[in-house]
Short mmCIF file of C-alpha atoms in Angstrom, two decimals:
data_model
loop_
_atom_site.label_atom_id
_atom_site.label_comp_id
_atom_site.label_asym_id
_atom_site.label_seq_id
_atom_site.Cartn_x
_atom_site.Cartn_y
_atom_site.Cartn_z
CA PRO A 280 8.66 -14.76 25.25
CA GLY A 281 7.11 -11.51 26.46
CA THR A 282 5.66 -8.33 25.05
CA ALA A 283 8.69 -7.79 22.80
CA SER A 284 7.49 -10.81 20.80
CA LEU A 285 4.67 -8.69 19.44
CA LEU A 286 7.30 -6.55 17.75
CA ASP A 287 9.86 -9.23 16.94
CA THR A 288 7.38 -11.47 15.10
CA ARG A 289 6.38 -8.62 12.81
CA ALA A 290 9.99 -7.59 12.20
CA ARG A 291 10.90 -11.16 11.20
CA ALA A 292 8.05 -11.25 8.70
CA LEU A 293 9.32 -8.10 7.01
CA ARG A 294 12.89 -9.42 6.85
CA ARG A 295 11.60 -12.68 5.38
CA TYR A 296 9.73 -11.16 2.45
CA LEU A 297 11.67 -8.02 1.64
CA PRO A 298 14.43 -9.75 -0.42
CA SER A 299 11.88 -11.37 -2.75
CA ALA A 300 10.04 -8.05 -3.03
CA VAL A 301 13.24 -6.32 -4.09
CA ALA A 302 13.78 -9.11 -6.62
CA GLY A 303 10.43 -8.22 -8.17
CA ASP A 304 8.42 -11.27 -7.07
CA HIS A 305 4.77 -10.16 -6.92
CA THR A 306 3.97 -12.38 -3.93
CA GLY A 307 7.01 -11.02 -2.10
CA VAL A 308 5.90 -7.46 -2.82
CA HIS A 309 2.47 -8.14 -1.37
CA GLN A 310 3.70 -9.99 1.71
CA ALA A 311 6.39 -7.41 2.42
CA ARG A 312 3.84 -4.63 2.18
CA VAL A 313 1.47 -6.38 4.59
CA ALA A 314 4.37 -7.04 6.99
CA SER A 315 5.41 -3.40 6.83
CA ARG A 316 1.86 -2.28 7.63
CA ARG A 317 1.66 -4.60 10.64
CA LEU A 318 5.02 -3.38 11.86
CA ARG A 319 4.05 0.23 11.23
CA GLU A 320 1.04 -0.29 13.47
CA ALA A 321 3.00 -2.00 16.23
CA VAL A 322 6.04 0.27 16.64
CA PRO A 323 4.42 3.53 17.84
CA VAL A 324 2.02 1.65 20.13
CA LEU A 325 4.54 -0.68 21.75
CA ALA A 326 7.14 2.09 22.10
CA THR A 327 4.80 4.25 24.19
CA GLY A 328 6.69 5.57 27.21
CA LEU A 329 9.98 3.93 26.25
CA LYS A 330 13.05 6.14 26.48
CA GLY A 331 15.88 5.98 23.96
CA SER A 332 14.08 3.52 21.70
CA LYS A 333 14.42 5.58 18.49
CA SER A 334 10.95 4.37 17.54
CA LYS A 335 10.08 7.50 15.57
CA LYS A 336 13.04 6.99 13.24
CA ALA A 337 12.05 3.35 12.78
CA SER A 338 8.46 4.35 12.01
CA ARG A 339 9.59 6.79 9.33
CA LYS A 340 11.63 4.11 7.56
CA ILE A 341 8.78 1.61 7.73
CA ARG A 342 6.39 4.19 6.27
CA ARG A 343 8.74 4.72 3.34
CA LEU A 344 8.85 0.97 2.75
CA THR A 345 5.06 0.71 2.70
CA ARG A 346 4.74 3.53 0.21
CA ALA A 347 7.46 2.16 -2.04
CA LEU A 348 5.77 -1.24 -2.23
CA GLY A 349 2.21 0.01 -2.69
CA THR A 350 1.54 0.95 -6.30
CA VAL A 351 3.30 -2.05 -7.87
CA ARG A 352 1.20 -4.40 -5.76
CA GLU A 353 -2.02 -2.82 -7.02
CA LEU A 354 -1.03 -3.33 -10.63
CA ASP A 355 -0.05 -6.97 -10.03
CA VAL A 356 -3.59 -7.54 -8.79
CA THR A 357 -4.98 -5.69 -11.80
CA LEU A 358 -3.20 -8.10 -14.13
CA LYS A 359 -4.71 -11.06 -12.27
CA LEU A 360 -8.18 -9.60 -12.71
CA ILE A 361 -7.56 -9.22 -16.44
CA ASP A 362 -6.61 -12.92 -16.53
CA GLU A 363 -9.91 -13.77 -14.82
CA LEU A 364 -11.90 -11.76 -17.36
CA SER A 365 -10.01 -13.45 -20.18
CA THR A 366 -11.77 -16.71 -19.32
CA SER A 367 -15.11 -15.17 -20.35
CA ASP A 368 -16.17 -16.25 -23.84
CA ASP A 369 -18.25 -13.12 -24.42
CA LEU A 370 -15.49 -10.57 -23.82
CA SER A 371 -13.01 -9.51 -26.50
CA ARG A 372 -9.55 -11.05 -26.00
CA PRO A 373 -7.86 -8.38 -28.17
CA ALA A 374 -9.49 -5.61 -26.12
CA LEU A 375 -8.39 -7.25 -22.88
CA GLN A 376 -4.90 -7.54 -24.32
CA ASP A 377 -4.92 -3.81 -25.01
CA VAL A 378 -5.76 -3.19 -21.35
CA ARG A 379 -3.10 -5.65 -20.25
CA LEU A 380 -0.39 -3.92 -22.30
CA HIS A 381 -1.41 -0.59 -20.79
CA VAL A 382 -1.18 -1.98 -17.24
CA VAL A 383 2.12 -3.79 -17.87
CA ALA A 384 3.71 -0.60 -19.19
CA GLU A 385 2.53 1.29 -16.12
CA ARG A 386 3.70 -1.45 -13.75
CA ASP A 387 7.17 -1.64 -15.32
CA LYS A 388 7.57 2.10 -14.93
CA LEU A 389 6.44 2.04 -11.30
CA ARG A 390 8.60 -0.98 -10.54
CA GLU A 391 11.68 1.01 -11.51
CA LEU A 392 10.60 3.73 -9.10
CA MET A 393 9.95 1.15 -6.39
CA LEU A 394 13.40 -0.37 -6.73
CA SER A 395 14.95 3.08 -6.65
CA ASP A 396 13.04 3.95 -3.47
CA LEU A 397 13.94 0.64 -1.81
CA ALA A 398 17.61 1.13 -2.65
CA GLU A 399 17.58 4.36 -0.68
CA ILE A 400 16.24 2.68 2.45
CA ASP A 401 18.95 1.40 4.77
CA THR A 402 17.34 -1.85 5.96
CA ALA A 403 20.32 -2.65 8.19
CA LYS A 404 19.78 0.61 10.02
CA LEU A 405 16.07 -0.19 10.29
CA ASP A 406 16.96 -3.52 11.91
CA ARG A 407 19.12 -1.70 14.43
CA ARG A 408 16.30 0.74 15.22
CA LEU A 409 13.86 -2.12 15.74
CA LEU A 410 16.33 -3.96 17.96
CA THR A 411 16.61 -0.86 20.13
CA VAL A 412 12.83 -0.73 20.50
CA SER A 413 12.64 -4.46 21.25
CA THR A 414 15.35 -4.25 23.89
CA ALA A 415 13.64 -1.33 25.61
CA LEU A 416 10.31 -3.10 25.43
CA ALA A 417 11.71 -6.28 26.98
CA ALA A 418 12.87 -4.25 29.99
CA ASP A 419 9.64 -2.28 30.34
CA THR A 420 7.42 -3.02 33.33
CA THR A 421 4.87 -0.23 32.97
CA GLY A 422 2.72 -1.77 30.25
CA ALA A 423 2.01 1.72 28.92
CA TRP A 424 1.49 0.29 25.44
CA ARG A 425 -1.78 -1.30 26.54
CA LYS A 426 -3.39 2.05 27.28
CA ALA A 427 -1.98 3.45 24.04
CA LEU A 428 -3.45 0.57 22.04
CA ALA A 429 -6.81 0.95 23.78
CA SER A 430 -6.88 4.63 22.90
CA ARG A 431 -5.94 3.91 19.29
CA LEU A 432 -8.63 1.24 18.95
CA MET A 433 -11.25 3.59 20.37
CA SER A 434 -10.27 6.28 17.89
CA ARG A 435 -10.18 3.95 14.93
CA SER A 436 -13.50 2.35 15.78
CA ARG A 437 -15.05 5.83 15.78
CA HIS A 438 -13.45 6.62 12.43
CA LEU A 439 -14.79 3.38 10.95
CA THR A 440 -18.27 4.09 12.28
CA ALA A 441 -18.17 7.57 10.73
CA ALA A 442 -16.94 6.20 7.39
CA VAL A 443 -19.70 3.58 7.31
CA GLN A 444 -22.32 6.21 8.07
CA THR A 445 -20.99 8.49 5.34
CA ALA A 446 -21.01 5.65 2.81
CA GLY A 447 -24.58 4.73 3.63
CA GLN A 448 -26.18 2.32 1.17
CA LEU A 449 -25.33 4.17 -2.04
CA TYR A 450 -22.62 2.96 -4.38
CA VAL A 451 -20.06 5.77 -4.14
CA PRO A 452 -16.53 4.41 -4.74
CA GLU A 453 -14.77 7.23 -2.88
CA HIS A 454 -16.84 6.65 0.26
CA LEU A 455 -16.36 2.89 0.13
CA HIS A 456 -12.62 3.44 -0.25
CA GLN A 457 -12.63 5.35 3.05
CA VAL A 458 -14.50 2.50 4.74
CA ARG A 459 -11.88 0.05 3.44
CA ILE A 460 -9.00 2.15 4.79
CA ALA A 461 -10.67 2.65 8.18
CA ALA A 462 -11.41 -1.08 8.47
CA LYS A 463 -7.82 -1.98 7.60
CA LYS A 464 -6.40 0.36 10.24
CA LEU A 465 -8.75 -0.97 12.90
CA ARG A 466 -7.90 -4.54 12.01
CA TYR A 467 -4.13 -4.11 12.40
CA GLY A 468 -4.69 -2.68 15.87
CA LEU A 469 -7.04 -5.53 16.74
CA GLU A 470 -4.40 -8.01 15.64
CA LEU A 471 -2.07 -6.60 18.28
CA ALA A 472 -4.79 -7.01 20.91
CA ALA A 473 -5.51 -10.55 19.72
CA ASP A 474 -1.83 -11.52 19.91
CA ALA A 475 -1.79 -10.13 23.43
CA ARG A 476 -4.60 -12.57 24.28
CA ILE A 477 -7.25 -9.90 24.83
CA ALA A 478 -10.60 -11.70 24.91
CA GLY A 479 -12.86 -10.98 21.96
CA ALA A 480 -10.23 -9.34 19.79
CA ALA A 481 -9.56 -12.39 17.59
CA ALA A 482 -13.26 -12.76 16.73
CA HIS A 483 -13.40 -9.11 15.71
CA VAL A 484 -10.31 -9.58 13.52
CA ARG A 485 -12.06 -12.40 11.67
CA THR A 486 -15.15 -10.29 11.06
CA VAL A 487 -13.22 -7.28 9.82
CA LYS A 488 -11.05 -9.49 7.61
CA ARG A 489 -14.13 -11.00 5.96
CA ILE A 490 -15.59 -7.58 5.15
CA GLN A 491 -12.20 -6.20 4.22
CA THR A 492 -11.91 -8.95 1.61
CA ILE A 493 -15.15 -7.76 0.00
CA LEU A 494 -14.04 -4.14 0.02
CA GLY A 495 -10.54 -5.05 -1.18
CA ARG A 496 -11.91 -6.95 -4.18
CA LEU A 497 -14.22 -4.02 -4.92
CA HIS A 498 -11.30 -1.59 -4.80
CA ASP A 499 -9.20 -3.80 -7.07
CA LEU A 500 -12.00 -3.87 -9.65
CA GLN A 501 -12.30 -0.10 -9.47
CA ILE A 502 -8.57 0.19 -10.19
CA LEU A 503 -9.03 -2.05 -13.22
CA GLN A 504 -12.00 0.08 -14.25
CA SER A 505 -9.78 3.16 -14.32
CA HIS A 506 -7.29 1.43 -16.62
CA VAL A 507 -10.04 0.32 -18.99
CA ALA A 508 -11.22 3.93 -19.10
CA ALA A 509 -7.67 5.07 -19.90
CA VAL A 510 -7.49 2.68 -22.85
CA GLN A 511 -10.95 3.81 -23.97
CA ALA A 512 -9.73 7.40 -24.01
CA ALA A 513 -6.75 6.55 -26.23
CA PRO A 514 -6.98 6.65 -30.04
CA GLN A 515 -8.43 3.35 -31.24
CA GLY A 516 -6.64 1.53 -34.02
CA ARG A 517 -8.91 -1.52 -34.21
CA ALA A 518 -12.45 -1.71 -35.56
CA GLY A 519 -14.99 -2.36 -32.83
CA ALA A 520 -12.49 -1.66 -30.05
CA HIS A 521 -14.70 0.93 -28.39
CA GLU A 522 -17.65 -1.45 -28.14
CA ALA A 523 -15.43 -4.25 -26.86
CA LEU A 524 -13.93 -2.04 -24.15
CA ALA A 525 -17.41 -0.81 -23.19
CA ALA A 526 -18.48 -4.43 -22.72
CA ILE A 527 -15.49 -5.03 -20.42
CA ALA A 528 -16.28 -1.90 -18.43
CA GLY A 529 -19.89 -3.03 -18.11
CA ARG A 530 -18.86 -6.46 -16.79
CA ILE A 531 -16.60 -4.84 -14.19
CA GLU A 532 -19.43 -2.51 -13.15
CA GLU A 533 -21.73 -5.51 -12.66
CA GLN A 534 -19.20 -7.18 -10.38
CA CYS A 535 -18.72 -3.96 -8.42
CA ARG A 536 -22.46 -3.64 -7.84
CA LEU A 537 -22.68 -7.25 -6.67
CA LEU A 538 -19.85 -6.74 -4.19
CA HIS A 539 -21.43 -3.52 -2.97
CA GLY A 540 -24.58 -5.48 -2.16
CA LYS A 541 -22.51 -7.93 -0.11
CA TYR A 542 -20.90 -5.04 1.73
CA VAL A 543 -24.26 -3.45 2.57
CA ALA A 544 -25.44 -6.78 3.97
CA ALA A 545 -22.31 -6.93 6.15
CA VAL A 546 -22.65 -3.42 7.61
CA PRO A 547 -24.44 -4.63 10.79
CA ALA A 548 -21.46 -6.90 11.49
CA LEU A 549 -19.12 -3.90 11.19
CA HIS A 550 -21.27 -1.96 13.65
CA ALA A 551 -21.08 -4.91 16.05
CA VAL A 552 -17.28 -4.85 15.82
CA THR A 553 -16.94 -1.14 16.53
CA ALA A 554 -19.37 -1.40 19.44
CA GLY A 555 -17.49 -4.40 20.82
CA VAL A 556 -14.16 -2.62 20.57
CA ARG A 557 -15.45 0.33 22.55
CA SER A 558 -17.38 -1.64 25.15
CA ASP A 559 -15.10 -4.63 25.72
CA VAL A 560 -11.70 -4.81 24.02
CA ALA A 561 -10.47 -1.34 25.01
CA GLY A 562 -11.56 -1.87 28.59
CA ARG A 563 -9.77 -5.19 28.89
CA LEU A 564 -6.58 -3.63 27.58
CA THR A 565 -6.55 -0.89 30.20
CA ARG A 566 -7.19 -3.15 33.18
CA ALA A 567 -4.19 -3.95 35.33
CA SER A 568 -2.56 -7.19 34.23
CA ARG A 569 0.48 -9.33 34.74
CA PRO A 570 3.44 -8.85 32.39
CA LEU A 571 2.58 -10.43 29.06
CA LYS A 572 3.80 -14.02 28.72
CA MET A 573 2.72 -16.01 25.74
CA ALA A 574 3.74 -18.15 22.84
CA LEU A 575 2.89 -16.89 19.37
CA PRO A 576 2.92 -19.89 17.01
CA ARG A 577 -0.07 -18.57 15.09
CA ASN A 578 1.80 -15.32 14.43
CA ARG A 579 4.39 -17.19 12.46
CA LYS A 580 1.67 -18.81 10.41
CA ARG A 581 -0.15 -15.56 9.81
CA ALA A 582 3.08 -13.75 8.92
CA GLY A 583 2.95 -15.63 5.64
CA GLN A 584 -0.69 -14.80 4.91
CA ALA A 585 -1.89 -11.90 2.88
CA VAL A 586 -4.43 -9.23 3.54
#
């Protein structure tokens, strides 16, 4: 297999999980969304310089898929967090149930919108677009995608550095959210470099993934926090409900602060990644190289893993 495998592996992952996502399976929704993000990263980079590939049309369809799958996934995670809090003996089960009912109602409404959006996406046409890109890529001898990926990694490493600097050491959810997004975008690009056997890229992926897990958990708790606040703002029909909800909000805030401390401790590792991308990974990508020949067994394994 050659460079086209970088695209084909990601396309197979999306085809694998999309049916279960459409069926409403929460794991399928998550995996399909991750697969769509990886594919969305790969298409514009790998299609650089290819004529007649219809990559822009493919990218638009993939973007619509990612958006359609997004909000339902967040609420599935929110329900899992409520289940975790329900194991605490000192938090009110009735109050947590009130929050759960609020989230379930919101998720059901958004799921209907998701299914409607997915029904409008012609996945067969998307497959044809991706096949066109893959065929053009298999015949390409210029390797222009390598320079495009190097440029994208340079840009995204700068954006991540800027986001980290803006966030500083204060707990500001909006700033941390921007760090999380910038880290995610850099990671998907680094995964392409790692699959292309660029030295150092895989180690950077592992570091970013570790920190992304912290920031992802923090973001999920903040989403739950917003739903607790929504229930708090509603008319209360149960005695003591306000105090019980305040206790839940306080527990979530404690967990957020703890995770923020872990993130601050990991900031030097993020700086090391962005410096390594600029000094090493991007340079290795742009050096002249033989046509890419590789086997990607670990891709197939990772295609079933979540981020």
